[in-house]
Coordinates of C-alpha atoms and ligand atoms in Angstrom, one line a residue:
X17 CA -0.4 0.0 0.2
X18 CA 1.0 3.6 -0.5
X19 CA 0.3 6.4 2.2
X20 CA 1.4 8.8 0.0
X21 CA -1.9 10.2 -0.4
X22 CA -2.9 13.6 -2.1
X23 CA -5.3 15.5 -0.7
X24 CA -6.5 12.8 1.4
X25 CA -7.7 15.8 4.1
X26 CA -9.8 17.0 0.7
X27 CA -11.8 13.6 0.7
X28 CA -14.9 13.3 2.5
X29 CA -15.2 10.9 6.0
X30 CA -16.7 8.0 4.0
X31 CA -13.9 8.5 1.0
X32 CA -11.2 8.5 3.9
X33 CA -12.8 4.8 5.6
X34 CA -13.4 3.7 2.2
X35 CA -9.3 4.0 1.1
X36 CA -8.3 2.9 4.8
X37 CA -10.7 -0.5 4.5
X38 CA -9.5 -0.7 1.3
X39 CA -5.4 -0.8 2.1
X40 CA -6.2 -2.5 5.9
X41 CA -9.1 -4.9 5.3
X42 CA -11.1 -3.2 7.9
X43 CA -14.3 -5.4 8.9
X44 CA -17.9 -3.7 9.4
X45 CA -18.0 -4.4 13.1
X46 CA -14.2 -2.8 13.3
X47 CA -16.1 0.2 10.9
X48 CA -18.9 1.0 13.5
X49 CA -17.0 1.1 16.7
X50 CA -14.7 3.8 14.9
X51 CA -17.8 5.6 13.5
X52 CA -19.1 5.3 17.0
X53 CA -22.5 4.1 15.6
X54 CA -21.8 1.0 17.5
X55 CA -19.8 2.7 20.8
X56 CA -18.2 0.8 23.6
X57 CA -20.8 -1.3 25.7
X58 CA -21.6 -0.1 29.4
X59 CA -20.8 -3.2 30.5
X60 CA -17.3 -3.2 29.3
X61 CA -16.9 0.7 30.3
X62 CA -18.0 -0.5 33.7
X63 CA -15.4 -3.3 33.8
X64 CA -12.8 -0.6 32.7
X65 CA -12.8 1.4 35.5
X66 CA -15.1 2.5 38.4
X67 CA -18.3 4.5 38.9
X68 CA -18.9 4.6 35.1
X69 CA -21.9 7.0 33.7
X70 CA -21.2 7.0 30.1
X71 CA -18.3 7.5 28.2
X72 CA -16.2 10.7 25.8
X73 CA -16.3 10.4 22.2
X74 CA -12.4 11.5 20.6
X75 CA -12.2 12.0 17.3
X76 CA -9.4 9.4 15.6
X77 CA -7.7 10.7 11.9
X78 CA -5.4 9.1 10.1
X79 CA -2.2 10.6 9.5
X80 CA -1.1 9.8 5.8
X81 CA 2.3 10.0 4.0
X82 CA 4.5 7.8 6.8
X83 CA 6.8 5.4 5.5
X84 CA 8.4 3.6 8.5
X85 CA 11.6 1.5 8.2
X86 CA 10.8 0.9 4.3
X87 CA 7.4 0.2 5.1
X88 CA 4.1 3.0 4.4
X89 CA 1.9 3.4 7.1
X90 CA -1.0 4.8 8.1
X91 CA -1.7 6.1 11.7
X92 CA -4.4 6.8 13.4
X93 CA -4.4 9.7 15.9
X94 CA -6.8 10.3 18.5
X95 CA -6.6 13.8 19.9
X96 CA -9.2 16.8 20.7
X97 CA -6.4 19.2 18.7
X98 CA -7.0 20.6 15.6
X99 CA -4.1 20.9 13.3
X100 CA -2.5 18.0 15.2
X101 CA -2.7 15.5 12.3
X102 CA -2.7 17.9 9.4
X103 CA 0.5 18.7 10.8
X104 CA 1.5 15.0 11.3
X105 CA 0.9 13.9 7.6
X106 CA 2.6 17.1 5.9
X107 CA 6.0 16.7 7.9
X108 CA 5.7 13.5 7.2
X109 CA 5.5 14.2 3.4
X110 CA 8.6 16.1 3.5
X111 CA 10.3 13.4 4.9
X112 CA 8.9 10.7 2.3
X113 CA 10.8 12.0 -0.8
X114 CA 13.6 11.2 1.7
X115 CA 12.9 8.0 2.7
X116 CA 10.7 8.2 5.8
X117 CA 11.6 7.5 9.1
X118 CA 13.9 4.7 10.6
X119 CA 13.7 3.6 14.2
X120 CA 14.9 1.0 16.9
X121 CA 14.0 0.5 20.5
X122 CA 16.7 -0.1 22.8
X123 CA 14.8 -2.8 25.0
X124 CA 11.6 -3.9 25.9
X125 CA 12.7 -3.4 30.0
X126 CA 11.4 -2.2 32.6
X127 CA 11.9 -1.5 36.1
X128 CA 10.2 -2.2 39.1
X129 CA 11.2 -0.2 42.4
X130 CA 11.4 -1.8 45.6
X131 CA 12.1 0.9 48.5
X132 CA 13.8 -0.8 51.9
X133 CA 13.4 1.5 55.1
X134 CA 15.6 1.0 58.6
X135 CA 18.7 -0.4 57.6
X136 CA 21.5 0.3 59.6
X137 CA 24.3 -0.2 57.3
X138 CA 23.0 -0.1 53.7
X139 CA 26.4 -1.0 52.1
X140 CA 26.2 -4.5 53.5
X141 CA 22.5 -4.8 52.2
X142 CA 23.3 -4.0 49.0
X143 CA 25.9 -7.0 49.0
X144 CA 23.2 -9.4 50.7
X145 CA 20.7 -8.9 47.9
X146 CA 23.0 -9.8 45.2
X147 CA 23.9 -12.9 47.3
X148 CA 20.4 -13.4 47.0
X149 CA 19.7 -12.2 43.5
X150 CA 19.0 -15.4 41.7
X151 CA 16.4 -16.6 44.6
X152 CA 15.2 -13.1 43.7
X153 CA 14.6 -13.6 40.2
X154 CA 13.4 -17.2 40.2
X155 CA 10.6 -16.4 42.5
X156 CA 9.7 -13.2 40.4
X157 CA 9.6 -15.0 37.0
X158 CA 7.1 -18.0 39.2
X159 CA 4.8 -15.2 39.5
X160 CA 4.6 -14.6 35.8
X161 CA 5.1 -18.1 34.0
X162 CA 3.2 -16.8 30.7
X163 CA 5.6 -13.7 30.4
X164 CA 8.3 -16.2 30.9
X165 CA 6.9 -18.4 28.4
X166 CA 7.1 -15.9 25.9
X167 CA 10.9 -15.6 26.5
X168 CA 10.3 -12.7 29.1
X169 CA 10.6 -12.2 32.7
X170 CA 12.8 -10.9 35.6
X171 CA 16.4 -10.8 34.2
X172 CA 18.8 -8.4 36.3
X173 CA 18.7 -6.6 39.9
X174 CA 20.4 -3.3 40.5
X175 CA 20.5 -2.0 44.2
X176 CA 21.1 1.7 44.7
X177 CA 21.7 3.5 48.1
X178 CA 19.9 6.8 48.0
X179 CA 20.5 9.5 50.4
X180 CA 17.9 11.4 50.8
X181 CA 16.4 14.0 53.4
X182 CA 16.3 11.2 56.6
X183 CA 17.9 8.2 55.5
X184 CA 20.6 6.3 53.4
X185 CA 17.4 4.4 51.4
X186 CA 18.1 1.5 49.5
X187 CA 16.2 0.7 46.5
X188 CA 16.2 -2.2 44.8
X189 CA 15.7 -2.4 41.2
X190 CA 13.7 -5.6 39.8
X191 CA 14.7 -5.3 35.6
X192 CA 12.1 -7.2 33.9
X193 CA 11.7 -7.4 30.0
X194 CA 8.3 -6.9 29.4
X195 CA 8.1 -7.9 26.0
X196 CA 5.1 -7.0 24.2
X197 CA 3.4 -5.9 27.1
X198 CA 3.6 -2.3 28.7
X199 CA 4.3 -4.3 31.9
X200 CA 3.0 -2.2 34.5
X201 CA 1.2 -5.2 36.2
X202 CA 3.8 -7.8 35.4
X203 CA 6.4 -5.5 37.3
X204 CA 4.1 -4.7 40.3
X205 CA 3.1 -8.0 41.2
X206 CA 6.5 -9.1 40.8
X207 CA 7.8 -6.3 43.4
X208 CA 4.9 -7.2 45.8
X209 CA 5.3 -10.7 45.5
X210 CA 9.1 -10.4 46.4
X211 CA 8.5 -7.8 48.9
X212 CA 8.6 -10.0 52.0
X213 CA 11.7 -11.9 50.8
X214 CA 13.6 -8.5 50.7
X215 CA 12.9 -7.6 54.1
X216 CA 14.2 -11.3 54.9
X217 CA 17.0 -10.7 53.4
X218 CA 18.2 -7.1 54.6
X219 CA 15.9 -6.6 58.2
X220 CA 14.8 -3.7 56.6
X221 CA 11.2 -2.7 55.9
X222 CA 9.3 -2.1 52.1
X223 CA 7.5 0.5 51.7
X224 CA 6.6 1.1 48.3
X225 CA 6.7 -1.3 45.4
X226 CA 5.8 -0.1 41.8
X227 CA 7.4 0.4 38.7
X228 CA 9.7 3.3 37.6
X229 CA 8.1 5.1 34.6
X230 CA 11.6 6.6 33.5
X231 CA 11.9 3.3 31.0
X232 CA 15.8 4.3 30.6
X233 CA 15.9 0.8 29.1
X234 CA 13.0 0.8 26.6
X235 CA 14.3 3.7 24.7
X236 CA 12.6 4.5 20.8
X237 CA 14.8 6.2 18.5
X238 CA 13.4 7.6 15.3
X239 CA 15.3 9.7 12.7
X240 CA 14.5 10.8 9.6
X241 CA 15.5 13.7 6.6
X242 CA 13.1 16.3 5.8
X243 CA 13.2 18.0 2.4
X244 CA 14.5 21.7 2.3
X245 CA 12.6 22.4 -0.4
X246 CA 8.9 20.9 1.2
X247 CA 10.0 22.4 4.2
X248 CA 10.1 26.1 2.7
X249 CA 13.9 26.8 1.9
X250 CA 17.4 27.1 3.4
X251 CA 16.3 30.3 5.9
X252 CA 13.4 28.1 7.0
X253 CA 15.7 25.0 7.8
X254 CA 18.3 27.8 9.5
X255 CA 15.7 29.0 11.8
X256 CA 14.2 25.7 12.8
X257 CA 17.5 24.6 14.3
X258 CA 17.8 27.8 16.1
X259 CA 14.5 27.0 17.5
X260 CA 15.4 23.5 18.8
X261 CA 18.8 25.4 20.1
X262 CA 16.5 27.9 21.9
X263 CA 14.4 25.0 23.3
X264 CA 17.4 22.7 24.2
X265 CA 18.9 25.9 26.0
X266 CA 16.0 27.0 27.8
X267 CA 13.3 25.0 29.9
X268 CA 10.2 27.8 29.2
X269 CA 10.6 27.0 25.3
X270 CA 11.7 23.0 25.9
X271 CA 8.3 22.8 27.4
X272 CA 5.8 23.8 25.0
X273 CA 8.6 22.3 22.3
X274 CA 8.3 18.9 23.8
X275 CA 4.5 19.4 24.5
X276 CA 4.1 19.7 20.4
X277 CA 5.6 16.5 20.3
X278 CA 3.6 15.2 22.9
X279 CA 0.9 16.0 20.7
X280 CA 1.7 13.3 18.2
X281 CA 3.0 11.0 20.3
X282 CA 0.2 10.9 23.2
X283 CA -2.7 10.8 19.8
X284 CA -1.1 7.6 18.8
X285 CA -0.6 6.8 22.4
X286 CA -4.4 7.1 22.8
X287 CA -5.8 5.5 19.9
X288 CA -3.4 2.5 21.1
X289 CA -4.9 1.6 23.8
X290 CA -1.7 2.5 25.9
X291 CA -1.3 4.7 29.2
X292 CA -0.7 8.4 27.6
X293 CA 0.0 9.5 31.3
X294 CA 3.1 6.7 31.6
X295 CA 4.5 7.8 28.4
X296 CA 4.4 11.3 28.9
X297 CA 5.8 10.8 32.4
X298 CA 8.4 9.1 30.9
X299 CA 9.2 11.5 28.1
X300 CA 9.5 14.8 30.3
X301 CA 11.5 12.6 33.2
X302 CA 13.7 11.6 30.4
X303 CA 13.6 15.3 29.0
X304 CA 15.6 16.3 32.3
X305 CA 18.1 13.3 33.0
X306 CA 20.9 15.9 32.3
X307 CA 19.7 17.9 35.3
X308 CA 18.2 20.6 33.1
X309 CA 15.0 20.0 30.7
X310 CA 16.0 19.9 27.4
X311 CA 14.6 19.1 23.9
X312 CA 13.5 15.6 23.1
X313 CA 14.3 16.3 19.7
X314 CA 17.9 17.0 17.7
X315 CA 17.8 19.2 14.7
X316 CA 20.9 19.2 11.9
X317 CA 21.5 20.3 8.6
X318 CA 22.7 17.7 6.2
X319 CA 25.4 18.3 4.0
X320 CA 23.0 18.5 1.4
X321 CA 21.4 21.5 3.3
X322 CA 18.1 19.4 4.2
X323 CA 17.0 18.9 7.7
X324 CA 17.9 16.3 9.3
X325 CA 15.7 15.8 12.5
X326 CA 16.1 12.4 15.5
X327 CA 14.4 11.8 19.1
X328 CA 15.2 9.6 21.9
X329 CA 12.4 8.8 24.5
X330 CA 11.2 6.0 26.7
X331 CA 8.3 4.2 25.3
X332 CA 6.6 2.2 27.0
X333 CA 3.6 1.3 25.0
X334 CA 2.1 -2.7 24.7
X335 CA 0.0 -4.5 22.3
X336 CA -1.7 -7.1 24.1
X337 CA -2.4 -6.0 27.9
X338 CA -5.4 -4.1 29.4
X339 CA -7.4 -1.8 27.0
X340 CA -5.0 -2.6 23.7
X341 CA -7.1 -5.8 23.7
X342 CA -10.1 -4.8 25.4
X343 CA -11.1 -1.4 23.6
X344 CA -12.4 -2.5 19.8
X345 CA -10.7 1.2 18.7
X346 CA -7.7 0.0 19.9
X347 CA -7.6 -2.9 18.3
X348 CA -8.7 -1.5 15.2
X349 CA -5.8 1.5 15.8
X350 CA -3.2 -1.3 15.8
X351 CA -4.9 -3.5 12.5
X352 CA -4.9 -0.1 10.4
X353 CA -0.9 0.6 11.7
X354 CA -0.2 -2.9 10.5
X355 CA 1.6 -3.5 13.9
X356 CA 3.2 -7.1 14.7
X357 CA 5.1 -6.2 18.3
X358 CA 5.5 -3.3 20.8
X359 CA 8.7 -2.6 19.3
X360 CA 7.4 -1.6 16.2
X361 CA 4.6 0.1 17.9
X362 CA 7.2 2.3 20.0
X363 CA 9.1 3.0 17.0
X364 CA 5.9 4.3 14.9
X365 CA 4.9 6.4 17.8
X366 CA 8.1 7.9 18.2
X367 CA 8.2 9.0 14.2
X368 CA 5.3 10.8 15.0
X369 CA 6.5 13.0 17.5
X370 CA 9.3 13.5 15.2
X371 CA 7.1 14.5 12.1
X372 CA 4.8 16.3 14.9
X373 CA 7.8 18.5 16.2
X374 CA 9.0 19.2 12.2
X375 CA 5.8 20.5 11.6
X376 CA 5.4 23.0 14.8
X377 CA 9.0 24.1 14.2
X378 CA 8.2 24.7 10.5
X379 CA 5.3 26.8 11.5
X380 CA 7.1 29.0 14.2
X381 CA 10.1 29.6 11.8
X382 CA 8.3 30.7 9.0
X383 CA 4.7 32.4 9.4
X384 CA 3.8 31.4 12.7
X385 CA 1.1 28.6 13.5
X386 CA -2.1 30.9 13.7
X387 CA -2.4 31.0 10.1
X388 CA -2.3 27.3 9.9
X389 CA -4.6 26.9 12.6
X390 CA -7.0 29.8 11.3
X391 CA -9.6 27.5 9.3
X392 CA -9.3 24.6 11.8
X393 CA -10.0 27.4 14.3
X394 CA -13.1 28.7 12.8
X395 CA -14.5 25.2 11.6
X396 CA -14.8 24.5 15.6
X397 CA -16.4 28.1 16.2
X398 CA -19.0 27.1 13.4
X399 CA -19.6 23.9 14.7
X400 CA -19.9 25.8 18.7
X401 CA -22.1 28.2 16.6
X402 CA -24.8 25.7 15.5
X403 CA -23.8 25.8 12.0
X404 CA -25.1 22.8 9.3
X405 CA -22.5 20.7 7.9
X406 CA -23.1 21.9 4.8
X407 CA -22.3 25.1 5.7
X408 CA -19.3 25.0 7.2
X409 CA -17.1 25.4 4.6
X410 CA -19.0 28.4 3.4
X411 CA -18.8 29.7 7.0
X412 CA -14.9 29.5 7.5
X413 CA -14.2 30.4 3.9
X414 CA -15.9 33.9 4.9
X415 CA -14.5 34.6 8.2
X416 CA -11.0 33.7 7.3
X417 CA -11.3 35.7 4.1
X418 CA -12.6 38.6 6.5
X419 CA -9.6 38.0 9.0
X420 CA -12.0 37.8 11.9
X421 CA -11.8 34.9 14.2
X422 CA -14.4 36.1 16.7
X423 CA -17.2 33.6 17.8
X424 CA -19.5 37.2 17.7
X425 CA -18.4 37.1 14.0
X426 CA -18.9 33.8 12.7
X427 CA -22.3 33.2 14.9
X428 CA -23.5 36.4 12.8
X429 CA -22.5 34.5 9.8
X430 CA -23.7 31.5 10.4
X431 CA -27.3 33.0 11.2
X432 CA -27.2 35.4 8.2
X433 CA -26.5 32.1 6.1
X434 CA -29.3 30.1 8.0
X435 CA -31.5 32.6 7.3
X436 CA -31.0 32.4 3.9
X437 CA -29.1 36.0 3.4
Ligands
MEV525 C1 0.6 23.8 20.5 O1 -0.2 22.5 20.6 C2 2.0 23.3 19.9 C3 3.3 24.3 19.9 O2 3.1 25.4 20.6 C4 4.4 23.4 20.0 C5 5.7 24.4 19.6 O3 5.3 25.7 20.3 O4 6.9 24.2 19.5 C6 2.7 24.6 18.3

């Protein structure tokens, strides 16, 4: 299949659904889950969280033009923010002609932390833990034979001694390969299960037993070259690199720069039924590992004058547990993306984060972001003003031409069209 569909945004919703169905073989049932005609059942919703009274719909759009590791992909993105899907598609188009995105993952390894208090001699306790390393790992693996049968499980231990305000605290890291699972359940279960053994080995008292979202042994990396011509020329490319240098040097700017990266990342994480907060926490913690909060992306200029971008961040996503398996739209999203492993999903998500950042920096380095937002913003306002779907394009065209995006003016235009004027 080719993801390079020019004018995808100009097609009707039905035409887009037909293209995706043709290429990815969606069933009638999957299409009706996606359209919301067949919403998630209240029984399923009630089984997912507590005190359920309903559900909230978020639009799912397809980012076009992505080529990732040589394979064309449609990328489903769930977001309430206008421009995000268009931005990813536009930047991906500028990378397509240069070969697209290339990705890798450092591993599927997560850390579980076990905090031990009341130890008089933490260095000796640390040594004792290592003497019992195999016993602790065996206990962990006993608790999750399924993960072990898939080639995963607890593989190593680290023991950290952390000076805190009041104590030298002993913190054990269970190093667990969670394979295609995000891993929070597996790791938390193991950490709780071995806590009494840790207490008897160290003579200390275990308090917290929980996964760390700073998944620094599960780093997704993506890179791409964006054609200078498609990005707007030499000056825009130079401005993009200086915008990156600004973000890398100034945490006030880095926060917004990385927010733009996460616009793309969280939208795919959400569409795939994964935990957006886990990935966000990991990303922002990783952006600060040097001691100062920095850009998650890097931007350079190639010898040919094109724009070269790369991204590296923790990507704790899975394809076999929780909502990734139970949510019918998440299942359809994985099928649309043609994902067969957590590793592949992590790479695609990193690529989208890089594309999203390229698009934001391009807009900031050229015309500013408001121009691109204008017609999308006007569309939202027209919907708020109660416009019929058939009138929206006309209302948007008039508001953009008048360069007047106040709600009052859009309401006036809408009402005048409804009166047949
Ligand atoms: C808006 O949601 C995201 C941007 O602010 C990101 C950025 O400034 O790089 C456009």
